[in-house]
Amino acid sequence: MANVLGHLEPKAVWTNFEFICNYPHPSKQEDKLVAALLNWAKERNIEVEKDETGNFVMRKPATKGMENRRPITIQGHVDMVCEKNADVEFDFDTEGIKTWIDGDWVKAKGTTLGADNGIGVAMGMALLESTDIPHPDLEVLCTLDEETGMTGVMGLSETILKGQILINLDSEEDGAFTIGCAGGLNTMGSYKLETEATPAGKAYKVVVKGLRGGHSGIEIHDGRGNAAKFMTRLLSNLSEKLNIRIADFNSGNKHNAIPREGFATVVVPNDAVAEFEKAIKAYHETVFAEYKTKEPNITVFAEATDTPAKVWTSDFQCKVLRSFYLMPHGVYRMSPDIPGLVQTSTNMAIVETHEDEVYMLTSQRSSMDSEKRDLAKKVKLAMEVGGAEVSVGDGYPAWEPNIDSPILQQAAKIYEGKYGHKPVIEAIHAGLECGLIGEKYPNMDMLSFGPNLEDVHSPDEKIQISSTKKCWDLLVEIIKHTPEK
């Protein structure tokens, strides 16, 4: 197995993170990593308990003198978002992540890194195998399938946890303590595909690529482009002006990632080919001018391709493009109470052309359930303009902040003592599993923090080495000073 990170400090954390990277662990396909983690625990005589969903807890009894402290749960999820650049050959189902070091950052070679949330699990593992860190009764909760809708923690047993304090290590900003997060749900539309024989013309593959993408909870306010929206705008204009016909449209593949690339196969009337090629170049110049600050690498182009057997009917194409054009995307409302916090947003996340349907998935987030539901209704109505059959997922709840949390007060005191200034105490727009854990364990005192991660859910994902050590040192001090029972 690779040994790229083992010399970094803290060695135990980076060695375990690299261990995790060596095993495939896409959402819903975490079995290889889970098996490796269970074997890792067995080799160290660490107690393990699994629930019916597949979530599992690894436990270690209190060290001498710490038996009277409140038991603590460290929590992270074992799955990762799998995104890669189009020109990278990589199979997330069979290959381990290929890491490399760039100054103060750890990155992956052309793919997502999985530091979200492998680094949290790695810190839990480092605590479990430590021999010199005083701690109370300690357990590490590893949940499944967080990234595709938190289905693992939704099925978490209501009796498996013994801790009274939970530290979630899935936050991504050094120096910040997270005490609340938005809830979310997905709204899906199925447009029953209507096709006909391809008319005369020249076929092209239209491509929008080079966008930054990113986490739809963390970067949604940053003004980044959405490839699905860019493609919709282009196809709508070309359809109206040049009577192009669409054979397929695909963009995005994760509900919580902003689409970075979009692809469509179109057929252009022979007498409109020259104008079409000119229009593609003009559109590239237009969107580059609009987004050059946030999307300096955006590229729009078209290349000749094989003629498809069928295209969408004119009526179906018109309805779907109108629906997509009306589809909201981005920030819906900023918080009126917390400066800089997105309160409600939506992500036009996935467009896929299947054999019998065009499928769209969108993701709504909000710290207020009423606004989340209201925005989902707007999305539903936009889908219905195109004749879609719409379904809405159950979603997950917001984590309501508790400013009087004892573990927050203790951690903030430790932080200020170590670093000479107060930590940022915040709620975030991204979703954390704490809301669902809190529903099942209402008396659990919860806090979330973590090292600096950037561009998660994209192939540019990276984790800062220095802030990882800082996060680990802080975690150890909190563990050492856990309040008495």
Short mmCIF file of C-alpha atoms in Angstrom, two decimals:
data_model
loop_
_atom_site.label_atom_id
_atom_site.label_comp_id
_atom_site.label_asym_id
_atom_site.label_seq_id
_atom_site.Cartn_x
_atom_site.Cartn_y
_atom_site.Cartn_z
CA MET A 1 0.00 0.00 0.00
CA ALA A 2 1.06 3.59 -0.59
CA ASN A 3 3.13 5.39 2.04
CA VAL A 4 2.98 9.01 0.99
CA LEU A 5 1.60 10.64 4.15
CA GLY A 6 3.02 8.60 7.02
CA HIS A 7 5.81 11.06 7.80
CA LEU A 8 3.40 13.95 8.37
CA GLU A 9 2.46 15.08 11.89
CA PRO A 10 0.52 13.83 13.71
CA LYS A 11 1.79 10.51 12.34
CA ALA A 12 -1.02 8.38 13.79
CA VAL A 13 -3.70 10.51 12.10
CA TRP A 14 -2.04 10.66 8.68
CA THR A 15 -1.14 6.97 8.71
CA ASN A 16 -4.76 6.09 9.41
CA PHE A 17 -6.02 8.54 6.81
CA GLU A 18 -3.78 6.93 4.21
CA PHE A 19 -5.06 3.53 5.35
CA ILE A 20 -8.59 4.76 4.57
CA CYS A 21 -7.52 6.18 1.18
CA ASN A 22 -6.14 2.78 0.16
CA TYR A 23 -9.63 1.22 0.13
CA PRO A 24 -12.50 2.15 -2.22
CA HIS A 25 -15.38 3.74 -0.29
CA PRO A 26 -17.97 5.43 -2.52
CA SER A 27 -21.34 6.13 -0.95
CA LYS A 28 -23.41 2.93 -0.76
CA GLN A 29 -20.32 0.87 -1.61
CA GLU A 30 -18.25 1.25 1.54
CA ASP A 31 -18.01 -2.52 2.15
CA LYS A 32 -14.29 -2.84 1.33
CA LEU A 33 -13.30 -0.05 3.71
CA VAL A 34 -15.72 -1.21 6.41
CA ALA A 35 -14.26 -4.73 6.27
CA ALA A 36 -10.75 -3.27 6.55
CA LEU A 37 -11.73 -1.10 9.53
CA LEU A 38 -13.37 -4.02 11.34
CA ASN A 39 -10.26 -6.12 10.80
CA TRP A 40 -8.12 -3.19 12.00
CA ALA A 41 -10.18 -3.12 15.22
CA LYS A 42 -9.99 -6.91 15.65
CA GLU A 43 -6.20 -6.86 15.36
CA ARG A 44 -6.10 -4.34 18.23
CA ASN A 45 -8.70 -6.09 20.41
CA ILE A 46 -11.04 -3.13 20.11
CA GLU A 47 -14.70 -3.83 20.88
CA VAL A 48 -17.03 -3.35 17.90
CA GLU A 49 -20.84 -3.16 17.70
CA LYS A 50 -22.84 -2.86 14.47
CA ASP A 51 -26.47 -1.89 13.96
CA GLU A 52 -28.88 -3.28 11.36
CA THR A 53 -28.08 -0.45 8.91
CA GLY A 54 -24.37 -1.19 8.95
CA ASN A 55 -23.21 1.75 11.06
CA PHE A 56 -20.70 0.59 13.65
CA VAL A 57 -19.10 1.71 16.90
CA MET A 58 -15.54 0.93 18.04
CA ARG A 59 -15.05 1.22 21.84
CA LYS A 60 -12.22 1.63 24.31
CA PRO A 61 -12.64 1.73 28.11
CA ALA A 62 -11.57 4.74 30.15
CA THR A 63 -7.94 5.09 31.13
CA LYS A 64 -7.03 4.95 34.82
CA GLY A 65 -8.33 7.96 36.72
CA MET A 66 -10.83 8.94 33.98
CA GLU A 67 -13.60 6.50 34.90
CA ASN A 68 -15.73 9.24 36.49
CA ARG A 69 -15.75 11.46 33.39
CA ARG A 70 -18.68 11.64 30.98
CA PRO A 71 -18.34 9.03 28.18
CA ILE A 72 -17.62 10.56 24.78
CA THR A 73 -18.49 9.64 21.18
CA ILE A 74 -16.29 10.67 18.25
CA GLN A 75 -18.23 10.58 14.97
CA GLY A 76 -17.43 10.58 11.27
CA HIS A 77 -18.78 9.01 8.07
CA VAL A 78 -16.86 6.44 6.05
CA ASP A 79 -18.21 7.19 2.56
CA MET A 80 -16.89 9.83 0.16
CA VAL A 81 -18.11 11.83 -2.81
CA CYS A 82 -16.58 10.41 -6.00
CA GLU A 83 -15.79 13.08 -8.57
CA LYS A 84 -12.98 13.09 -11.13
CA ASN A 85 -11.83 15.22 -14.00
CA ALA A 86 -13.10 14.00 -17.38
CA ASP A 87 -9.60 13.29 -18.66
CA VAL A 88 -8.65 11.13 -15.65
CA GLU A 89 -8.90 7.34 -15.88
CA PHE A 90 -9.97 6.14 -12.44
CA ASP A 91 -12.38 3.54 -11.03
CA PHE A 92 -13.68 4.54 -7.60
CA ASP A 93 -15.17 1.05 -7.11
CA THR A 94 -11.81 -0.73 -7.30
CA GLU A 95 -8.99 1.80 -6.80
CA GLY A 96 -7.64 3.57 -3.76
CA ILE A 97 -7.21 7.35 -3.77
CA LYS A 98 -3.80 8.48 -5.01
CA THR A 99 -2.61 11.21 -2.64
CA TRP A 100 0.16 13.76 -3.01
CA ILE A 101 1.56 16.66 -0.99
CA ASP A 102 1.55 20.23 -2.27
CA GLY A 103 3.26 22.44 0.31
CA ASP A 104 0.95 22.61 3.33
CA TRP A 105 -1.84 20.67 1.60
CA VAL A 106 -2.70 17.06 0.86
CA LYS A 107 -4.49 16.53 -2.46
CA ALA A 108 -5.57 13.69 -4.75
CA LYS A 109 -4.45 13.14 -8.33
CA GLY A 110 -7.41 14.26 -10.44
CA THR A 111 -10.13 13.00 -8.08
CA THR A 112 -11.84 13.91 -4.86
CA LEU A 113 -9.65 13.18 -1.85
CA GLY A 114 -12.20 11.90 0.65
CA ALA A 115 -10.83 13.97 3.53
CA ASP A 116 -14.56 14.67 3.85
CA ASN A 117 -14.82 12.69 6.10
CA GLY A 118 -11.92 10.25 6.12
CA ILE A 119 -9.88 12.62 8.28
CA GLY A 120 -12.53 12.49 11.01
CA VAL A 121 -12.54 8.68 11.03
CA ALA A 122 -8.72 8.70 11.03
CA MET A 123 -8.64 10.89 14.14
CA GLY A 124 -11.04 8.51 15.87
CA MET A 125 -8.79 5.59 14.96
CA ALA A 126 -5.75 7.44 16.31
CA LEU A 127 -7.51 7.95 19.65
CA LEU A 128 -8.48 4.28 19.83
CA GLU A 129 -4.93 3.01 19.30
CA SER A 130 -3.22 5.61 21.47
CA THR A 131 -1.41 4.54 24.64
CA ASP A 132 -0.59 7.93 26.14
CA ILE A 133 -3.79 9.97 25.91
CA PRO A 134 -5.98 10.04 29.06
CA HIS A 135 -9.63 9.63 28.11
CA PRO A 136 -13.02 8.60 29.52
CA ASP A 137 -15.02 5.71 28.10
CA LEU A 138 -14.53 6.35 24.40
CA GLU A 139 -16.40 5.22 21.31
CA VAL A 140 -15.95 6.06 17.63
CA LEU A 141 -19.17 6.03 15.59
CA CYS A 142 -18.67 5.36 11.88
CA THR A 143 -21.77 6.02 9.78
CA LEU A 144 -22.52 4.94 6.21
CA ASP A 145 -23.83 6.75 3.16
CA GLU A 146 -23.79 10.29 4.50
CA GLU A 147 -23.12 11.93 1.16
CA THR A 148 -26.20 10.70 -0.73
CA GLY A 149 -28.80 11.72 1.83
CA MET A 150 -27.60 10.62 5.28
CA THR A 151 -29.35 7.27 4.95
CA GLY A 152 -26.86 5.59 7.27
CA VAL A 153 -27.49 7.84 10.25
CA MET A 154 -31.21 7.83 9.47
CA GLY A 155 -31.13 4.12 10.28
CA LEU A 156 -28.87 4.51 13.32
CA SER A 157 -29.92 2.32 16.23
CA GLU A 158 -31.38 4.26 19.15
CA THR A 159 -29.51 2.09 21.66
CA ILE A 160 -26.04 1.66 20.14
CA LEU A 161 -24.43 4.83 21.55
CA LYS A 162 -23.20 4.97 25.15
CA GLY A 163 -21.64 8.43 25.00
CA GLN A 164 -23.13 11.53 26.61
CA ILE A 165 -21.02 13.94 24.56
CA LEU A 166 -20.64 13.73 20.78
CA ILE A 167 -17.85 15.37 18.80
CA ASN A 168 -18.51 15.35 15.08
CA LEU A 169 -15.32 15.79 13.05
CA ASP A 170 -16.99 16.63 9.74
CA SER A 171 -16.53 20.41 9.81
CA GLU A 172 -14.11 22.10 7.43
CA GLU A 173 -12.89 25.39 8.92
CA ASP A 174 -9.99 25.69 11.34
CA GLY A 175 -10.76 27.80 14.38
CA ALA A 176 -14.52 27.41 14.13
CA PHE A 177 -16.90 25.46 16.36
CA THR A 178 -20.10 24.44 14.61
CA ILE A 179 -23.19 24.19 16.81
CA GLY A 180 -25.95 24.06 14.18
CA CYS A 181 -26.59 23.28 10.53
CA ALA A 182 -29.23 23.41 7.84
CA GLY A 183 -31.66 20.63 7.08
CA GLY A 184 -32.17 19.40 3.55
CA LEU A 185 -34.26 17.41 1.12
CA ASN A 186 -34.14 16.34 -2.52
CA THR A 187 -36.79 17.02 -5.15
CA MET A 188 -36.71 14.78 -8.21
CA GLY A 189 -38.44 15.06 -11.58
CA SER A 190 -38.98 12.37 -14.22
CA TYR A 191 -39.84 13.69 -17.68
CA LYS A 192 -41.24 10.80 -19.74
CA LEU A 193 -39.08 10.76 -22.85
CA GLU A 194 -40.73 11.44 -26.23
CA THR A 195 -38.56 10.82 -29.30
CA GLU A 196 -38.79 10.62 -33.07
CA ALA A 197 -36.52 9.75 -35.99
CA THR A 198 -33.57 12.08 -36.43
CA PRO A 199 -34.08 14.68 -39.16
CA ALA A 200 -31.41 15.55 -41.71
CA GLY A 201 -28.52 17.52 -40.29
CA LYS A 202 -25.09 17.36 -38.70
CA ALA A 203 -24.62 15.90 -35.21
CA TYR A 204 -22.49 17.57 -32.54
CA LYS A 205 -21.48 16.87 -28.97
CA VAL A 206 -21.81 20.14 -27.04
CA VAL A 207 -19.58 20.45 -23.98
CA VAL A 208 -19.48 22.83 -21.01
CA LYS A 209 -16.52 22.11 -18.73
CA GLY A 210 -13.76 23.59 -16.62
CA LEU A 211 -16.04 24.86 -13.84
CA ARG A 212 -14.96 24.69 -10.19
CA GLY A 213 -18.07 22.95 -8.88
CA GLY A 214 -17.85 22.38 -5.15
CA HIS A 215 -20.04 21.55 -2.17
CA SER A 216 -23.57 22.84 -2.61
CA GLY A 217 -23.83 23.64 1.08
CA ILE A 218 -20.47 25.34 1.51
CA GLU A 219 -19.84 27.07 -1.84
CA ILE A 220 -23.42 27.79 -2.97
CA HIS A 221 -23.05 31.49 -2.04
CA ASP A 222 -19.72 31.92 -3.84
CA GLY A 223 -21.14 32.82 -7.26
CA ARG A 224 -19.74 29.75 -9.02
CA GLY A 225 -21.27 28.59 -12.28
CA ASN A 226 -23.56 25.58 -12.69
CA ALA A 227 -22.85 23.58 -15.86
CA ALA A 228 -26.44 22.34 -16.08
CA LYS A 229 -27.75 25.92 -16.05
CA PHE A 230 -25.15 27.05 -18.60
CA MET A 231 -26.11 24.16 -20.90
CA THR A 232 -29.83 24.89 -20.51
CA ARG A 233 -29.33 28.51 -21.49
CA LEU A 234 -27.27 27.55 -24.54
CA LEU A 235 -29.63 24.82 -25.77
CA SER A 236 -32.67 27.01 -25.27
CA ASN A 237 -31.19 29.81 -27.37
CA LEU A 238 -30.01 27.45 -30.10
CA SER A 239 -33.36 25.71 -30.18
CA GLU A 240 -35.22 28.97 -30.66
CA LYS A 241 -32.85 30.50 -33.23
CA LEU A 242 -31.54 27.53 -35.22
CA ASN A 243 -34.10 24.79 -34.62
CA ILE A 244 -31.50 22.36 -33.32
CA ARG A 245 -32.77 19.01 -32.03
CA ILE A 246 -31.56 17.42 -28.81
CA ALA A 247 -30.79 13.72 -28.45
CA ASP A 248 -29.47 13.76 -24.88
CA PHE A 249 -28.47 16.10 -22.05
CA ASN A 250 -26.34 15.05 -19.05
CA SER A 251 -24.79 17.13 -16.28
CA GLY A 252 -23.75 16.50 -12.66
CA ASN A 253 -23.89 13.29 -10.67
CA LYS A 254 -24.11 14.20 -6.96
CA HIS A 255 -26.98 15.87 -5.12
CA ASN A 256 -24.59 17.86 -2.95
CA ALA A 257 -22.12 18.95 -5.63
CA ILE A 258 -22.55 21.90 -8.01
CA PRO A 259 -22.29 20.47 -11.56
CA ARG A 260 -18.86 21.12 -13.09
CA GLU A 261 -19.49 19.68 -16.57
CA GLY A 262 -22.38 19.35 -19.00
CA PHE A 263 -22.78 17.36 -22.21
CA ALA A 264 -25.47 17.28 -24.89
CA THR A 265 -25.83 15.61 -28.26
CA VAL A 266 -27.64 17.77 -30.79
CA VAL A 267 -28.49 17.66 -34.48
CA VAL A 268 -28.15 20.92 -36.44
CA PRO A 269 -29.98 21.56 -39.75
CA ASN A 270 -27.46 21.51 -42.59
CA ASP A 271 -28.19 25.09 -43.58
CA ALA A 272 -27.53 26.28 -39.99
CA VAL A 273 -24.17 24.58 -39.35
CA ALA A 274 -22.01 27.66 -39.92
CA GLU A 275 -24.23 29.82 -37.73
CA PHE A 276 -24.29 27.11 -35.04
CA GLU A 277 -20.50 26.95 -34.83
CA LYS A 278 -20.35 30.73 -34.66
CA ALA A 279 -23.00 30.76 -31.91
CA ILE A 280 -21.03 28.26 -29.79
CA LYS A 281 -17.94 30.47 -29.92
CA ALA A 282 -19.99 33.55 -29.09
CA TYR A 283 -21.62 31.81 -26.13
CA HIS A 284 -18.23 30.79 -24.77
CA GLU A 285 -17.12 34.42 -24.94
CA THR A 286 -20.32 35.56 -23.24
CA VAL A 287 -20.18 33.22 -20.24
CA PHE A 288 -16.42 33.72 -19.87
CA ALA A 289 -16.99 37.48 -19.69
CA GLU A 290 -19.77 36.97 -17.12
CA TYR A 291 -17.88 34.47 -14.95
CA LYS A 292 -14.17 35.03 -15.60
CA THR A 293 -13.51 35.99 -11.97
CA LYS A 294 -15.15 32.91 -10.47
CA GLU A 295 -14.75 30.51 -13.41
CA PRO A 296 -11.51 31.42 -15.22
CA ASN A 297 -11.25 27.94 -16.81
CA ILE A 298 -14.77 27.67 -18.22
CA THR A 299 -14.85 26.22 -21.73
CA VAL A 300 -17.76 25.81 -24.14
CA PHE A 301 -17.25 23.99 -27.42
CA ALA A 302 -18.87 21.60 -29.88
CA GLU A 303 -17.34 18.75 -31.85
CA ALA A 304 -18.78 16.57 -34.60
CA THR A 305 -20.11 13.20 -33.47
CA ASP A 306 -22.06 10.21 -34.77
CA THR A 307 -25.65 10.93 -35.74
CA PRO A 308 -28.08 9.56 -33.12
CA ALA A 309 -30.98 7.36 -34.24
CA LYS A 310 -33.55 9.48 -32.43
CA VAL A 311 -34.00 12.98 -31.04
CA TRP A 312 -36.49 14.50 -28.64
CA THR A 313 -39.75 15.55 -30.23
CA SER A 314 -40.08 19.29 -30.76
CA ASP A 315 -42.88 19.56 -28.21
CA PHE A 316 -41.02 17.55 -25.55
CA GLN A 317 -37.84 19.53 -26.14
CA CYS A 318 -39.68 22.83 -25.78
CA LYS A 319 -41.38 21.77 -22.52
CA VAL A 320 -38.22 20.40 -20.92
CA LEU A 321 -36.06 23.40 -21.80
CA ARG A 322 -38.70 25.77 -20.44
CA SER A 323 -38.85 23.75 -17.24
CA PHE A 324 -35.06 23.71 -16.88
CA TYR A 325 -34.83 27.43 -17.64
CA LEU A 326 -37.31 28.19 -14.86
CA MET A 327 -35.54 25.91 -12.38
CA PRO A 328 -34.12 27.95 -9.51
CA HIS A 329 -30.52 27.49 -8.47
CA GLY A 330 -28.39 29.14 -5.82
CA VAL A 331 -29.07 31.21 -2.72
CA TYR A 332 -32.74 31.82 -2.03
CA ARG A 333 -32.38 33.77 1.23
CA MET A 334 -29.58 34.85 3.54
CA SER A 335 -30.06 34.62 7.28
CA PRO A 336 -31.55 37.81 8.73
CA ASP A 337 -29.96 36.99 12.10
CA ILE A 338 -26.46 35.66 11.38
CA PRO A 339 -24.36 37.81 9.01
CA GLY A 340 -22.94 35.90 6.07
CA LEU A 341 -24.93 32.69 6.68
CA VAL A 342 -27.02 31.27 3.85
CA GLN A 343 -30.41 30.40 5.28
CA THR A 344 -32.02 28.73 2.25
CA SER A 345 -30.70 27.53 -1.11
CA THR A 346 -31.28 25.05 -3.92
CA ASN A 347 -28.91 23.16 -6.19
CA MET A 348 -29.89 22.06 -9.71
CA ALA A 349 -27.64 19.05 -9.24
CA ILE A 350 -28.21 16.28 -11.78
CA VAL A 351 -29.63 15.98 -15.30
CA GLU A 352 -29.55 12.54 -16.93
CA THR A 353 -31.04 11.19 -20.15
CA HIS A 354 -32.15 7.58 -19.74
CA GLU A 355 -33.77 5.19 -22.15
CA ASP A 356 -37.32 6.24 -21.25
CA GLU A 357 -36.94 9.48 -19.28
CA VAL A 358 -35.03 12.65 -18.67
CA TYR A 359 -34.28 12.73 -14.95
CA MET A 360 -33.50 15.71 -12.77
CA LEU A 361 -32.47 15.82 -9.13
CA THR A 362 -32.34 19.01 -7.10
CA SER A 363 -31.34 19.61 -3.48
CA GLN A 364 -32.89 22.16 -1.14
CA ARG A 365 -31.26 23.26 2.13
CA SER A 366 -32.48 25.56 4.89
CA SER A 367 -32.15 26.15 8.60
CA MET A 368 -35.92 26.76 8.56
CA ASP A 369 -38.09 23.82 7.58
CA SER A 370 -40.90 26.07 6.32
CA GLU A 371 -38.59 27.79 3.80
CA LYS A 372 -37.10 24.48 2.73
CA ARG A 373 -40.59 23.15 1.94
CA ASP A 374 -41.60 26.39 0.23
CA LEU A 375 -38.56 26.28 -2.05
CA ALA A 376 -39.16 22.61 -2.82
CA LYS A 377 -42.66 23.60 -3.97
CA LYS A 378 -41.21 26.18 -6.37
CA VAL A 379 -38.91 23.51 -7.78
CA LYS A 380 -41.83 21.11 -8.10
CA LEU A 381 -43.87 23.67 -10.04
CA ALA A 382 -40.95 24.36 -12.40
CA MET A 383 -40.68 20.62 -13.05
CA GLU A 384 -44.40 20.32 -13.68
CA VAL A 385 -44.16 23.01 -16.39
CA GLY A 386 -42.25 20.37 -18.36
CA GLY A 387 -44.75 17.64 -17.56
CA ALA A 388 -42.52 15.88 -15.04
CA GLU A 389 -43.70 13.40 -12.46
CA VAL A 390 -42.29 14.83 -9.23
CA SER A 391 -41.25 13.17 -5.99
CA VAL A 392 -39.87 14.75 -2.82
CA GLY A 393 -37.58 12.92 -0.41
CA ASP A 394 -38.00 12.77 3.35
CA GLY A 395 -34.84 14.80 3.89
CA TYR A 396 -33.09 15.39 7.18
CA PRO A 397 -33.67 17.92 9.98
CA ALA A 398 -31.70 21.01 10.88
CA TRP A 399 -29.46 20.87 13.93
CA GLU A 400 -30.72 23.60 16.23
CA PRO A 401 -27.90 25.58 17.91
CA ASN A 402 -27.45 25.37 21.69
CA ILE A 403 -25.27 28.27 22.76
CA ASP A 404 -25.36 26.98 26.37
CA SER A 405 -23.88 23.58 25.48
CA PRO A 406 -21.45 22.47 28.24
CA ILE A 407 -19.03 20.85 25.78
CA LEU A 408 -19.04 24.05 23.72
CA GLN A 409 -18.17 26.12 26.78
CA GLN A 410 -15.41 23.70 27.79
CA ALA A 411 -13.96 23.49 24.27
CA ALA A 412 -14.03 27.28 23.79
CA LYS A 413 -12.17 27.75 27.08
CA ILE A 414 -9.51 25.23 26.03
CA TYR A 415 -9.19 26.83 22.59
CA GLU A 416 -8.73 30.34 23.97
CA GLY A 417 -6.19 29.09 26.48
CA LYS A 418 -4.14 27.37 23.76
CA TYR A 419 -4.30 30.00 21.03
CA GLY A 420 -4.91 33.30 22.81
CA HIS A 421 -8.14 34.20 21.07
CA LYS A 422 -11.73 32.99 21.00
CA PRO A 423 -12.92 30.47 18.40
CA VAL A 424 -15.60 31.34 15.88
CA ILE A 425 -18.90 29.84 17.01
CA GLU A 426 -21.21 29.31 14.06
CA ALA A 427 -24.05 27.53 12.37
CA ILE A 428 -23.42 26.38 8.79
CA HIS A 429 -25.49 25.88 5.66
CA ALA A 430 -24.04 22.45 4.89
CA GLY A 431 -25.75 19.42 6.42
CA LEU A 432 -24.25 17.48 9.33
CA GLU A 433 -25.43 14.21 10.85
CA CYS A 434 -25.81 15.86 14.25
CA GLY A 435 -29.43 16.82 13.58
CA LEU A 436 -30.45 13.19 13.06
CA ILE A 437 -28.30 11.94 15.92
CA GLY A 438 -29.91 14.56 18.16
CA GLU A 439 -33.36 13.28 17.23
CA LYS A 440 -32.41 9.76 18.33
CA TYR A 441 -30.36 10.85 21.35
CA PRO A 442 -32.05 14.06 22.56
CA ASN A 443 -29.82 14.40 25.65
CA MET A 444 -26.56 14.20 23.68
CA ASP A 445 -24.36 17.28 24.05
CA MET A 446 -22.89 17.88 20.58
CA LEU A 447 -20.13 19.91 18.95
CA SER A 448 -18.51 19.80 15.51
CA PHE A 449 -15.11 21.04 14.35
CA GLY A 450 -12.35 20.06 11.96
CA PRO A 451 -9.28 21.19 9.98
CA ASN A 452 -9.27 23.38 6.89
CA LEU A 453 -10.68 21.63 3.82
CA GLU A 454 -11.21 23.39 0.51
CA ASP A 455 -13.13 22.57 -2.68
CA VAL A 456 -14.68 19.43 -1.22
CA HIS A 457 -16.92 17.39 -3.56
CA SER A 458 -14.64 18.34 -6.46
CA PRO A 459 -11.33 17.01 -7.82
CA ASP A 460 -9.66 20.10 -6.33
CA GLU A 461 -10.45 18.92 -2.77
CA LYS A 462 -7.55 19.44 -0.37
CA ILE A 463 -6.83 19.36 3.35
CA GLN A 464 -4.35 21.57 5.16
CA ILE A 465 -1.60 19.71 7.00
CA SER A 466 -0.88 22.37 9.65
CA SER A 467 -4.54 22.85 10.58
CA THR A 468 -4.96 19.07 10.86
CA LYS A 469 -2.30 18.99 13.57
CA LYS A 470 -3.98 21.93 15.30
CA CYS A 471 -7.35 20.15 15.16
CA TRP A 472 -5.81 16.96 16.57
CA ASP A 473 -4.09 18.79 19.42
CA LEU A 474 -7.37 20.51 20.30
CA LEU A 475 -9.29 17.23 20.18
CA VAL A 476 -6.80 15.57 22.53
CA GLU A 477 -7.07 18.42 25.03
CA ILE A 478 -10.87 18.27 24.96
CA ILE A 479 -10.76 14.51 25.52
CA LYS A 480 -8.37 14.95 28.46
CA HIS A 481 -10.64 17.53 30.09
CA THR A 482 -14.01 15.88 29.55
CA PRO A 483 -16.41 17.01 32.32
CA GLU A 484 -17.22 14.69 35.21
CA LYS A 485 -20.40 12.63 35.16
#
